[in-house]
mmCIF file of C-alpha atoms in Angstrom:
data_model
loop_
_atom_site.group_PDB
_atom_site.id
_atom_site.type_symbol
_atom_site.label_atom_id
_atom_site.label_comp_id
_atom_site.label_asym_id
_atom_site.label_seq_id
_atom_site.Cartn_x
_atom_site.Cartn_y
_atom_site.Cartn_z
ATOM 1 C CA UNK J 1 0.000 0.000 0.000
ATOM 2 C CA UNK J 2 1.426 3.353 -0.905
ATOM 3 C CA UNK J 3 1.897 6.593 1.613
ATOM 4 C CA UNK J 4 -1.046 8.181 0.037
ATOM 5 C CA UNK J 5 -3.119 5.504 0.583
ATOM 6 C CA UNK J 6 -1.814 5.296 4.566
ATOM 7 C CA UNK J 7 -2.497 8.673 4.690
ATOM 8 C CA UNK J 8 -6.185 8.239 3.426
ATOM 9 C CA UNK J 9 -6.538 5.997 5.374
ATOM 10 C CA UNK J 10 -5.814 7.214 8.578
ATOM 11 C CA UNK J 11 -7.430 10.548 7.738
ATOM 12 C CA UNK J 12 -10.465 7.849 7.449
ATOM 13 C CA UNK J 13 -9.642 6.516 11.036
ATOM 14 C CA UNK J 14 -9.533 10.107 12.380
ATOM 15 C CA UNK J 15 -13.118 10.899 11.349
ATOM 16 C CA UNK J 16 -14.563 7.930 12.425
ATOM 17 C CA UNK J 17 -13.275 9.397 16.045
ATOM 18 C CA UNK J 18 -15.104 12.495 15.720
ATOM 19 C CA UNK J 19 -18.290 10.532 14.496
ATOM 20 C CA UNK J 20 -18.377 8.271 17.409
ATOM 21 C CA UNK J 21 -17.501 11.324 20.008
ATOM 22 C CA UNK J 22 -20.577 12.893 18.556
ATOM 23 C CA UNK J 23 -22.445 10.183 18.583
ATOM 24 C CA UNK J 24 -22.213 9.342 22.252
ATOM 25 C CA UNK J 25 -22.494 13.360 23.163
ATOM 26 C CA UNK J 26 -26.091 12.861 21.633
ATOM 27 C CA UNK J 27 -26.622 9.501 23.544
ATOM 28 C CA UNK J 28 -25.496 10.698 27.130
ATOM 29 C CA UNK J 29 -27.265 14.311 26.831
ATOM 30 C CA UNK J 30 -29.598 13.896 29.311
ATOM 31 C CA UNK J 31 -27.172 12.777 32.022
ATOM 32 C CA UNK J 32 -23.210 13.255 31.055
ATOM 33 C CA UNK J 33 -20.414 11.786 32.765
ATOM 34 C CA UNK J 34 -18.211 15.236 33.509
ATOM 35 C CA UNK J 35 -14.883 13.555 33.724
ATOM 36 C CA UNK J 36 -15.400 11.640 30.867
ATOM 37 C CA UNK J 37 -16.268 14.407 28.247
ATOM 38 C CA UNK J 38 -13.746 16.682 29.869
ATOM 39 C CA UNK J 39 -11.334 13.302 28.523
ATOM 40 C CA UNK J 40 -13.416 13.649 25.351
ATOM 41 C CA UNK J 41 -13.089 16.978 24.762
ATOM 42 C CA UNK J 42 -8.911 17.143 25.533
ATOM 43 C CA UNK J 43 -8.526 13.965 23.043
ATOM 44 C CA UNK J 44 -11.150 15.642 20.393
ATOM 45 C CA UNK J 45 -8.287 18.635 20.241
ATOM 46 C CA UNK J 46 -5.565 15.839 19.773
ATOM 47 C CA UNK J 47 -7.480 14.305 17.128
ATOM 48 C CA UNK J 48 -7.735 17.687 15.508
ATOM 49 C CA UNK J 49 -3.937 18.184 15.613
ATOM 50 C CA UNK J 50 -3.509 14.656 14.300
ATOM 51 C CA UNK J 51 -5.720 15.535 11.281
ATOM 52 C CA UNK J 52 -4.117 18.914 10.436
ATOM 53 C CA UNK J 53 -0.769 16.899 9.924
ATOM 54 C CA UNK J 54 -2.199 13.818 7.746
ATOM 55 C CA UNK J 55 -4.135 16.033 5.518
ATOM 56 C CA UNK J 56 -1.079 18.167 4.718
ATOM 57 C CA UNK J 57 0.734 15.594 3.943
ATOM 58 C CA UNK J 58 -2.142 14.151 1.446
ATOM 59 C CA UNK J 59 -2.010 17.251 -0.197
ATOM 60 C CA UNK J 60 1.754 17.714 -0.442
ATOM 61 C CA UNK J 61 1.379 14.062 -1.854
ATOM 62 C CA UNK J 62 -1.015 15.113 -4.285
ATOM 63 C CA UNK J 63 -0.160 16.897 -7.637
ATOM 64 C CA UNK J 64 -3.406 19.122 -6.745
ATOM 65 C CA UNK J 65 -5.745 20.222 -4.566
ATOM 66 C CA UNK J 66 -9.118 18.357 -5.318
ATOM 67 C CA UNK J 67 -13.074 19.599 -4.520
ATOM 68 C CA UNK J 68 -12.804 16.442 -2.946
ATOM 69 C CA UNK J 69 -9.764 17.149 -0.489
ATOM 70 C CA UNK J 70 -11.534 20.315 0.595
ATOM 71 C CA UNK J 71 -14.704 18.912 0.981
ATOM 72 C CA UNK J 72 -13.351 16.654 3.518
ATOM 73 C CA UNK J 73 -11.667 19.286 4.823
ATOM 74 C CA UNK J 74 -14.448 21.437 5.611
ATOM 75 C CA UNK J 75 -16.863 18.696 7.073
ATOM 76 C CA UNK J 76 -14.413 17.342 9.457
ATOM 77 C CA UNK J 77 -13.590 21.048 10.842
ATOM 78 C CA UNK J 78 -17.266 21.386 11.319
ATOM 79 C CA UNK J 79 -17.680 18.115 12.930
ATOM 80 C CA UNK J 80 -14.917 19.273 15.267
ATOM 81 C CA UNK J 81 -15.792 22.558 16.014
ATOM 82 C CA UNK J 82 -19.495 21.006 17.090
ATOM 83 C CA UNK J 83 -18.121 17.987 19.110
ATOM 84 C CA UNK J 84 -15.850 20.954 20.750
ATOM 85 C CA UNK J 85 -18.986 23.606 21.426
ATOM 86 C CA UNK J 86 -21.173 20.760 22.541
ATOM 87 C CA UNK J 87 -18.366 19.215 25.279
ATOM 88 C CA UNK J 88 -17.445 23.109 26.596
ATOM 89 C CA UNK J 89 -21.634 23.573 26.785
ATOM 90 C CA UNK J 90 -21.939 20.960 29.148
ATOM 91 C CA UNK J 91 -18.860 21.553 31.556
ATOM 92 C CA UNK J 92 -20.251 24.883 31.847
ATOM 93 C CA UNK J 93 -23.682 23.776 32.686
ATOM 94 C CA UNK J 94 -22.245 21.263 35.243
ATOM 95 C CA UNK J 95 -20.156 23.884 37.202
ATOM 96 C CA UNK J 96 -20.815 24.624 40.876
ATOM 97 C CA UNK J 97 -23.544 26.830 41.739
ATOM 98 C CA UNK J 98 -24.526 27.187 37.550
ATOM 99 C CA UNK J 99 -28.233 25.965 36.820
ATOM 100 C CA UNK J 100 -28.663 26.595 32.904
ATOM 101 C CA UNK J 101 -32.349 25.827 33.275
ATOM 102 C CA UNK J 102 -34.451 28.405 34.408
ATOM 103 C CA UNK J 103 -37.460 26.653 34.914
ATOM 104 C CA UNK J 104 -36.658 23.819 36.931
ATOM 105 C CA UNK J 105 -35.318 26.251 39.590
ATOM 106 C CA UNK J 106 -38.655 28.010 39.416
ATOM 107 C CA UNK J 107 -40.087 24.325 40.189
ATOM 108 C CA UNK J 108 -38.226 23.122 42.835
ATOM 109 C CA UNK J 109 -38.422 26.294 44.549
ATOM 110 C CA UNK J 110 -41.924 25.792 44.401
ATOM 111 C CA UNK J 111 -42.024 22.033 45.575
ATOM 112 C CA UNK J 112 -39.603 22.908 48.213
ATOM 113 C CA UNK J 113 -41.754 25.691 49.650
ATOM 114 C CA UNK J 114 -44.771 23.277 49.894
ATOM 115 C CA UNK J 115 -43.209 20.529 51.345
ATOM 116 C CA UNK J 116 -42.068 23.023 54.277
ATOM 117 C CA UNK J 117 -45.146 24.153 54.649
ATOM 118 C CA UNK J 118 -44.179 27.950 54.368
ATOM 119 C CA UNK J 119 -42.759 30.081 51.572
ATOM 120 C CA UNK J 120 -39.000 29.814 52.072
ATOM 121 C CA UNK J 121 -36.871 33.559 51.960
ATOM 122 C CA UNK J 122 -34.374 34.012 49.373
ATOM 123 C CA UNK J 123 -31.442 36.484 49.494
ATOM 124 C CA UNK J 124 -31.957 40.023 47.512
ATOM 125 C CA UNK J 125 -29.959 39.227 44.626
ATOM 126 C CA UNK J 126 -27.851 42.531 44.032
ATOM 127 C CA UNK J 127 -28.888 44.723 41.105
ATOM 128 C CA UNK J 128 -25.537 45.676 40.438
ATOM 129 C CA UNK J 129 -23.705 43.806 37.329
ATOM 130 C CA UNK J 130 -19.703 43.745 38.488
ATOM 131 C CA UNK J 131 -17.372 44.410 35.320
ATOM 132 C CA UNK J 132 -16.046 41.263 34.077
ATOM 133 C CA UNK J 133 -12.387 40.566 35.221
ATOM 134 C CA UNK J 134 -10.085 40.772 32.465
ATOM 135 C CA UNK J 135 -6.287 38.730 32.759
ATOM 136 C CA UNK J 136 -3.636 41.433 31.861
ATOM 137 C CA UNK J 137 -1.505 40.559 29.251
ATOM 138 C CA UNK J 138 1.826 39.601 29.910
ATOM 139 C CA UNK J 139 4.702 40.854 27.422
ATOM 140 C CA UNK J 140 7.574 39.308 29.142
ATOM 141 C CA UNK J 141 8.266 42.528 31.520
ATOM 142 C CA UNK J 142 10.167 41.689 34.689
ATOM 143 C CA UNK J 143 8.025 43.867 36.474
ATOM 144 C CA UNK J 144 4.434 42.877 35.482
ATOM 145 C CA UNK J 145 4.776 39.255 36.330
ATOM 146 C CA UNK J 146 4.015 38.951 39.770
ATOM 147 C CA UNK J 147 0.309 40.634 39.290
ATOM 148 C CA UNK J 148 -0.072 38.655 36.117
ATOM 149 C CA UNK J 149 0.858 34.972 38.478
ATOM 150 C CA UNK J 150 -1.137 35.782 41.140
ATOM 151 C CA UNK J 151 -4.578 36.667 38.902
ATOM 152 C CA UNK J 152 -3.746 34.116 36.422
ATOM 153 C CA UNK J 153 -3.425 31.778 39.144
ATOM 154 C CA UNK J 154 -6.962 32.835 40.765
ATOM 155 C CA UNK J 155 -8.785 33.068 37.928
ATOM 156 C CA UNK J 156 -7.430 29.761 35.456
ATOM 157 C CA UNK J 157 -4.628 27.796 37.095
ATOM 158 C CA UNK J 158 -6.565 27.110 40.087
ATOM 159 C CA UNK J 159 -10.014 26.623 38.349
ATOM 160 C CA UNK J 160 -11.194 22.827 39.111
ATOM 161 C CA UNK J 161 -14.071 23.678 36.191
ATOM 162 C CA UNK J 162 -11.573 23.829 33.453
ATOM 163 C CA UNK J 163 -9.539 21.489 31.974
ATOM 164 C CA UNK J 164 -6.168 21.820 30.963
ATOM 165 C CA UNK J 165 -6.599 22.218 27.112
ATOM 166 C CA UNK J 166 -8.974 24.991 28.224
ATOM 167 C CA UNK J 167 -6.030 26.468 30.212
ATOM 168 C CA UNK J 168 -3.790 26.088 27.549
ATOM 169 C CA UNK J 169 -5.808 28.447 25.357
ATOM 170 C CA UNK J 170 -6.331 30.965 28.141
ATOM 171 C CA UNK J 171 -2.595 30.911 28.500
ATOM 172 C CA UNK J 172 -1.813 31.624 24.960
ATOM 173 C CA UNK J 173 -4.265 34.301 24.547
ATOM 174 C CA UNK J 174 -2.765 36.297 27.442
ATOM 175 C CA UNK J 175 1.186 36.119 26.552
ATOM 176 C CA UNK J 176 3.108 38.368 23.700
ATOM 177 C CA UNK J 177 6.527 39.216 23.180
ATOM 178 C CA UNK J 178 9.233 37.593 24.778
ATOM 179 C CA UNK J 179 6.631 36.111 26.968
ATOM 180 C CA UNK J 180 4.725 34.147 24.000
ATOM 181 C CA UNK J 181 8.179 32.871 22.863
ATOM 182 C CA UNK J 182 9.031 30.565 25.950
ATOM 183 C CA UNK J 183 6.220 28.280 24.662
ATOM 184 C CA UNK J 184 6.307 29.121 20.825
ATOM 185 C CA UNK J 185 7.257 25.649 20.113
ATOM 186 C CA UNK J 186 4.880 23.665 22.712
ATOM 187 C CA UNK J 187 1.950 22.492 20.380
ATOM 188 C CA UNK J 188 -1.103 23.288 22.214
ATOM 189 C CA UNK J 189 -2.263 20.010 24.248
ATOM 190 C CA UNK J 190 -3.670 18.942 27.314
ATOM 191 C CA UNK J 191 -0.350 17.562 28.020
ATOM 192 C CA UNK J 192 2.034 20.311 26.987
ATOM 193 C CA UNK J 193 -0.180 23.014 29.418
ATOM 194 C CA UNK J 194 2.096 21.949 32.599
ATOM 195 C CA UNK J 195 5.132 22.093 30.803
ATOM 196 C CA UNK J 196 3.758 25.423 29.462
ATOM 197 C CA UNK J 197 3.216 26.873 32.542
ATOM 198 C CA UNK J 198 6.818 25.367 34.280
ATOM 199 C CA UNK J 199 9.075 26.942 31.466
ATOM 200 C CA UNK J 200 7.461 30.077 32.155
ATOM 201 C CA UNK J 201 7.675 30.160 36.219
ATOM 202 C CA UNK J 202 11.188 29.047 35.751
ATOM 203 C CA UNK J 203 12.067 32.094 33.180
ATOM 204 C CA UNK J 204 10.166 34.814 35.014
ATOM 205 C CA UNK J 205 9.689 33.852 38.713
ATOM 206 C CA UNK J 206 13.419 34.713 39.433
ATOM 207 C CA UNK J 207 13.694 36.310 42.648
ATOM 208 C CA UNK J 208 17.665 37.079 41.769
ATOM 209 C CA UNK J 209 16.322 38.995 38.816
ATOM 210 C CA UNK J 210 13.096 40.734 39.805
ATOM 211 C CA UNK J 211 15.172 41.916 42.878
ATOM 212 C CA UNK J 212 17.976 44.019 40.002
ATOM 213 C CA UNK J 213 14.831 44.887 37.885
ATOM 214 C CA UNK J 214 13.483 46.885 41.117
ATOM 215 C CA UNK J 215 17.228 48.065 41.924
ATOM 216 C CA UNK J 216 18.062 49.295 38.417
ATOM 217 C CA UNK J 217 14.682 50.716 38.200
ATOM 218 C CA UNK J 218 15.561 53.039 41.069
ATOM 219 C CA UNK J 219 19.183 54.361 39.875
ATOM 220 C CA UNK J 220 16.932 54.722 36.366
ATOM 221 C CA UNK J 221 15.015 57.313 38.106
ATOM 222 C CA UNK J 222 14.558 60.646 35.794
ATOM 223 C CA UNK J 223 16.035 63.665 38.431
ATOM 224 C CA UNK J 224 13.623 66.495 39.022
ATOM 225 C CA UNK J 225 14.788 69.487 36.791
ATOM 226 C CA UNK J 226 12.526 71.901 38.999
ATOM 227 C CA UNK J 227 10.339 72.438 41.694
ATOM 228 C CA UNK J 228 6.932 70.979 41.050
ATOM 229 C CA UNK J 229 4.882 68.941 43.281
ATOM 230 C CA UNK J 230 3.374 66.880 40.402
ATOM 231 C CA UNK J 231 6.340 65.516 39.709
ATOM 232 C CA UNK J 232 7.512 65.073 43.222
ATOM 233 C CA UNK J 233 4.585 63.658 43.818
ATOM 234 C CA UNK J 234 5.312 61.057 40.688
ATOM 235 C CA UNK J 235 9.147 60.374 42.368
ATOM 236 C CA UNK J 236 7.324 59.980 45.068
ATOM 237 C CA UNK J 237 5.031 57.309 44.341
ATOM 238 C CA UNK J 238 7.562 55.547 42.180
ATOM 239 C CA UNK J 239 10.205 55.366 44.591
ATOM 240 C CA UNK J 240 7.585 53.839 47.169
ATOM 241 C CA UNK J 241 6.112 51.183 44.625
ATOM 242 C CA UNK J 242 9.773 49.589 44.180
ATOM 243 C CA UNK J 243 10.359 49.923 47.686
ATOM 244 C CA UNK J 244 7.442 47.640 48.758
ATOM 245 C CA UNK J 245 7.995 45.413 45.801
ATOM 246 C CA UNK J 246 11.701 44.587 47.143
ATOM 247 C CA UNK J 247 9.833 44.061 50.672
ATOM 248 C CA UNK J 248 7.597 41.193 49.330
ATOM 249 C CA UNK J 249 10.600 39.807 47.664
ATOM 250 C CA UNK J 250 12.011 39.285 51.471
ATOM 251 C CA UNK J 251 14.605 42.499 50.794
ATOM 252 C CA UNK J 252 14.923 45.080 53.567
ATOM 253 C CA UNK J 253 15.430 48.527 51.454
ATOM 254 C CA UNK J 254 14.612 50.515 54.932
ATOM 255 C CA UNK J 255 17.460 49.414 56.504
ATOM 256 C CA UNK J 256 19.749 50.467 53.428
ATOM 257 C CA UNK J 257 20.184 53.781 55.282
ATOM 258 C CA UNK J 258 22.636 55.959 53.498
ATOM 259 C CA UNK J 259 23.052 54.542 50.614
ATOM 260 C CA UNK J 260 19.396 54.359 49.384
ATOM 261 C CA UNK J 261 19.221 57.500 50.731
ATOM 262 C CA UNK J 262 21.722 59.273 48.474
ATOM 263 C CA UNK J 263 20.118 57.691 45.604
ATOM 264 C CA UNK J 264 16.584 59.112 46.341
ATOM 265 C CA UNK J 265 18.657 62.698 47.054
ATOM 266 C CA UNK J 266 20.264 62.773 43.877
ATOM 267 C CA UNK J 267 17.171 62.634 42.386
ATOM 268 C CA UNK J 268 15.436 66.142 44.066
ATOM 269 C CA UNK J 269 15.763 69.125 42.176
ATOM 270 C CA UNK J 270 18.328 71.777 43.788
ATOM 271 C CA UNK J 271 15.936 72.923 46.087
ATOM 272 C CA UNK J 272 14.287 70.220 47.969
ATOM 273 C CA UNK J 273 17.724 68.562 48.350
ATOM 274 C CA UNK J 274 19.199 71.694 49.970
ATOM 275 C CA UNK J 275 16.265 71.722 52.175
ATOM 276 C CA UNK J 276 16.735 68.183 53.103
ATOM 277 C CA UNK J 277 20.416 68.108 53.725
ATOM 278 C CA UNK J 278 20.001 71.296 55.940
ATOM 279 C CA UNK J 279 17.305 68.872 57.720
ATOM 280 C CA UNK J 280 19.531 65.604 57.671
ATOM 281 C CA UNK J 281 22.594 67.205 59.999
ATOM 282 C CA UNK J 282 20.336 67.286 62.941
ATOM 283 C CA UNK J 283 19.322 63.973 62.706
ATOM 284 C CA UNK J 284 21.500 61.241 64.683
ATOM 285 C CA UNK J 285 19.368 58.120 63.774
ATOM 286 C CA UNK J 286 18.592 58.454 60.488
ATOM 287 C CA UNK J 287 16.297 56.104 58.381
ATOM 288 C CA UNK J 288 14.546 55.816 54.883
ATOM 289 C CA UNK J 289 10.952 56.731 56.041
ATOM 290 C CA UNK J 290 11.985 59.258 57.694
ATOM 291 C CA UNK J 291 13.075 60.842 53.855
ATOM 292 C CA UNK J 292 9.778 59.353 52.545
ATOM 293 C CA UNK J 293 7.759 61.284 55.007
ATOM 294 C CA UNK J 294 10.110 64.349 54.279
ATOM 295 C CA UNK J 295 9.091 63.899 50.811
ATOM 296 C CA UNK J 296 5.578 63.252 51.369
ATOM 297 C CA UNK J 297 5.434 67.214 53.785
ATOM 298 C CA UNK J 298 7.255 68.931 50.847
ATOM 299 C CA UNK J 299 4.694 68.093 48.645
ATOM 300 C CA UNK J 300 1.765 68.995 50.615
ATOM 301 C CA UNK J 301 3.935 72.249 51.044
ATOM 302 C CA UNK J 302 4.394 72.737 47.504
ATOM 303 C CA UNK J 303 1.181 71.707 46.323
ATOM 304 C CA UNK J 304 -0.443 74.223 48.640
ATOM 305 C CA UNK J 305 2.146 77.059 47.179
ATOM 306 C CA UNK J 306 1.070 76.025 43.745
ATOM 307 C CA UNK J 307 -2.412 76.120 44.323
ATOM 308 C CA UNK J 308 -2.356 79.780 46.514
ATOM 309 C CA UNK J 309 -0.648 80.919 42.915
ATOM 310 C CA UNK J 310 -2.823 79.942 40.703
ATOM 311 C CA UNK J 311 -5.499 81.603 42.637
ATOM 312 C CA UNK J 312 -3.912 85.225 42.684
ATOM 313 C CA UNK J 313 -2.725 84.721 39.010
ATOM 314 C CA UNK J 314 -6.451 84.311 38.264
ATOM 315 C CA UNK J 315 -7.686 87.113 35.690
ATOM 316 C CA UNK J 316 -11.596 88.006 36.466
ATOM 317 C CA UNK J 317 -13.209 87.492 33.081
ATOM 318 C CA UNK J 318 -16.004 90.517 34.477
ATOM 319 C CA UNK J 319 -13.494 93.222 34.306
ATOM 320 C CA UNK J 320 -15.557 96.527 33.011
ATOM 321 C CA UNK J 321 -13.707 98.242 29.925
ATOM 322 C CA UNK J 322 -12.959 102.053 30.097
ATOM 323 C CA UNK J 323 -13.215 104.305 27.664
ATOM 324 C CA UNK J 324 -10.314 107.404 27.156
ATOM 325 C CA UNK J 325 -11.863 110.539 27.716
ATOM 326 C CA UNK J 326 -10.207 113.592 26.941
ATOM 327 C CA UNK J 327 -6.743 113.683 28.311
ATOM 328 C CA UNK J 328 -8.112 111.967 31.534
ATOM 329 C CA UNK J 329 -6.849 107.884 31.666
ATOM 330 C CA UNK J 330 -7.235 105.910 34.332
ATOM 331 C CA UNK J 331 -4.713 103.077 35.834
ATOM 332 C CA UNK J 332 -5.571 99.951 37.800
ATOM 333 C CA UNK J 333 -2.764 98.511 40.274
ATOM 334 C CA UNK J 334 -3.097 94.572 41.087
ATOM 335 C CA UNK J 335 -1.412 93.556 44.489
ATOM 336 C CA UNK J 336 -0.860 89.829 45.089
ATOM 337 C CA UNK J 337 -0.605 88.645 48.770
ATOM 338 C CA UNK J 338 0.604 85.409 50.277
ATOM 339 C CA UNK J 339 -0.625 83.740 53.615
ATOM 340 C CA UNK J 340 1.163 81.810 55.857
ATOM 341 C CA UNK J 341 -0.342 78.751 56.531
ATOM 342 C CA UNK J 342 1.707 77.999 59.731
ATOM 343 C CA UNK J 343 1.141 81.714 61.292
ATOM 344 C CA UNK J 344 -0.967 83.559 59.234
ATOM 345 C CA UNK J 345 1.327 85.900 58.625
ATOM 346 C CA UNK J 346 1.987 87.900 54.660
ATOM 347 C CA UNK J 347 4.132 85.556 53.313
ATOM 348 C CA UNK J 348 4.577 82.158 52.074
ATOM 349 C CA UNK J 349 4.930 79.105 54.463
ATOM 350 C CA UNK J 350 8.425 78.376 53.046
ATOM 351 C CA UNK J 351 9.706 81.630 54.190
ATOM 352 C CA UNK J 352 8.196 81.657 57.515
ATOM 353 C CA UNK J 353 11.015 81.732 60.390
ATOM 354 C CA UNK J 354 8.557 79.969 62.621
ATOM 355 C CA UNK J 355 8.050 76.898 60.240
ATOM 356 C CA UNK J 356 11.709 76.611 59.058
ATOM 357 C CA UNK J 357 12.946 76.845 63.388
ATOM 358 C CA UNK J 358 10.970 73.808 63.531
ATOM 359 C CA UNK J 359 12.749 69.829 63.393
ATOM 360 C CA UNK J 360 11.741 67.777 60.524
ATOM 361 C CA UNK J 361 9.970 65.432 62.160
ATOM 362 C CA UNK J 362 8.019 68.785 64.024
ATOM 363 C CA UNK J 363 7.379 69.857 60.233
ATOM 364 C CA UNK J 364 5.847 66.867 59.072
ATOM 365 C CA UNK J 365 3.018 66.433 61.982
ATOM 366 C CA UNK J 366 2.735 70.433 61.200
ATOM 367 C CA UNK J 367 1.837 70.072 58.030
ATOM 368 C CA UNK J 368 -0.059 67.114 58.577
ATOM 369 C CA UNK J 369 -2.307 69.339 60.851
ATOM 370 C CA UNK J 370 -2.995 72.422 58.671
#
């Protein structure tokens, strides 16, 4: 027997699966075995994979493609795609806590109510439709991985309802990049999903590595040009995010003292630092929150400066126009006055003697009570 014919063969053998798998769906509608179409369903895929090679290699065999060749073609895809939709139907409909008939929960609510002799009362069922949650997409960034793990984890890895070729595609769909490329060459099987998800713990889940990502990420830092409390603000935030990343990764970055601490400095723009550093020489025991909560007071400082100024800068848009007359003209003088937050007095808190005799520490709970 030639290859062709081996081939036709078998491509023969392949439907005849499919067939009988839709076959006994029909048969066992009314009361499925879960396990064993979950089996069904994972070796359906297989069989699909199967027939994708064979029928290449008919029609590399064959001098050209035939109506016949894509006939076949086209009636076993829909034959799989149905055997598919009708196994992922009923795992859904057998889930926990999922009734996919309406009416028979109307019934035996009813049944149960009269064989207790009173009507039974059900919870308020919220009126409020939650947004779906979406898995972010991974790209292969050092620094996205641990939310992706943990939601992944929650939301597929973990789920008992799914099986693993159903994982599998959930996997693929959420990786790109250098990400995707791990398990490029991993055909997509029940089988290959562990291996799948191994290769990419052991690429990304690196605690050696994440910990330099969040290190370089802080000496990558763009320095503050200029005053502003947005962008202090930004540093900030930044600075804290890595910090309590290294943290979870069992690092103490508080206790870095000096170091750290010159590396957040060099960041400030000329004037914050000066202010800090005239701050620091007091201090004898001197520790990384204690900069952080610096930080956080010199933004509340500037972002109240910013705001007074934006105020008095303010033109009114209700301003009357006057006319010339004669030789007579008339002149309007605008005077712009600052108060002191801290004593009320005319000028801005970071001038006032009062606020600047104070400690640090006395500055912060300060300007934590204005």
């Amino acid at each position: 027997m030639s290859e062709l014919a081996n081939l036709i063969l078998r491509r023969g053998q392949l439907k005849g699966q499919l067939t009988r798998t839709a076959n006994y769906i029909c048969d066992n509608k009314g009361s499925p075995d879960i396990d064993q179409i979950t089996v069904i369903l994972e070796k359906t895929t297989e069989t699909w994979h199967e027939f994708q090679q064979v029928q290449a290699q008919i029609e590399e065999e064959e001098t050209e493609i035939t109506n016949e060749s894509e006939k076949y073609r086209s009636e076993f895809e829909e034959l799989y795609y149905d055997n598919v939709a009708k196994c992922n139907k009923i795992i859904r409909a057998a889930s926990p806590g999922v009734n996919s008939n309406p009416s028979n929960r109307t019934s035996n609510k009813s049944s149960n109510d009269e064989a207790n002799g009173h009507a039974s009362l059900q919870p308020v069922q919220s009126a409020i439709k939650l947004a779906a949650i979406e898995i972010p997409r991974f790209t292969g960034v050092y620094t996205e991985w641990a939310a992706f793990y943990d939601i992944y984890m929650a939301l597929i890895h973990e789920n008992k309802s799914m099986s693993d070729i159903q994982k599998f595609f959930y996997l693929r769909s959420c990786l790109s990049g250098d990400a995707e490329k791990v398990i490029h060459c991993l055909q997509t099987t029940a089988e290959n999903y562990q291996v799948a998800w191994t290769s990419l713990i052991r690429r990304y889940d690196n605690k050696r590595v994440l910990i330099q990502v969040r290190v370089k990420a802080l000496f990558d830092l763009e320095p503050l040009k200029k005053e502003s409390a947005v962008h202090l603000r930004t540093l900030i935030d930044t600075v804290s995010g890595h910090l309590k990343a290294l943290q979870s990764l069992g690092q103490t970055p508080d206790s870095w003292g000096p170091l750290l601490s010159h590396l957040i400095t060099s960041k400030l723009d000329a004037n914050t630092r000066r202010t800090w550093e005239s701050e620091a020489t007091k201090m004898e025991d001197f520790r990384v929150p204690i900069l952080i909560d610096f930080l956080k007071s010199r933004f509340r400082i500037l972002e109240a400066i910013e705001s007074n100024k934006n105020m008095n800068t303010q033109v009114p848009t209700d301003i009357p126009k006057f006319k010339k007359s004669g030789d007579r003209s008339s002149s309007f003088t605008t005077t712009t006055s600052f108060r002191c937050y801290n004593c009320n007095g005319s000028h801005s808190i970071y001038k006032c003697t009062k606020f600047l005799a104070l400690t640090i520490l006395e500055r912060i709970k300060r300007t934590n009570d204005l």
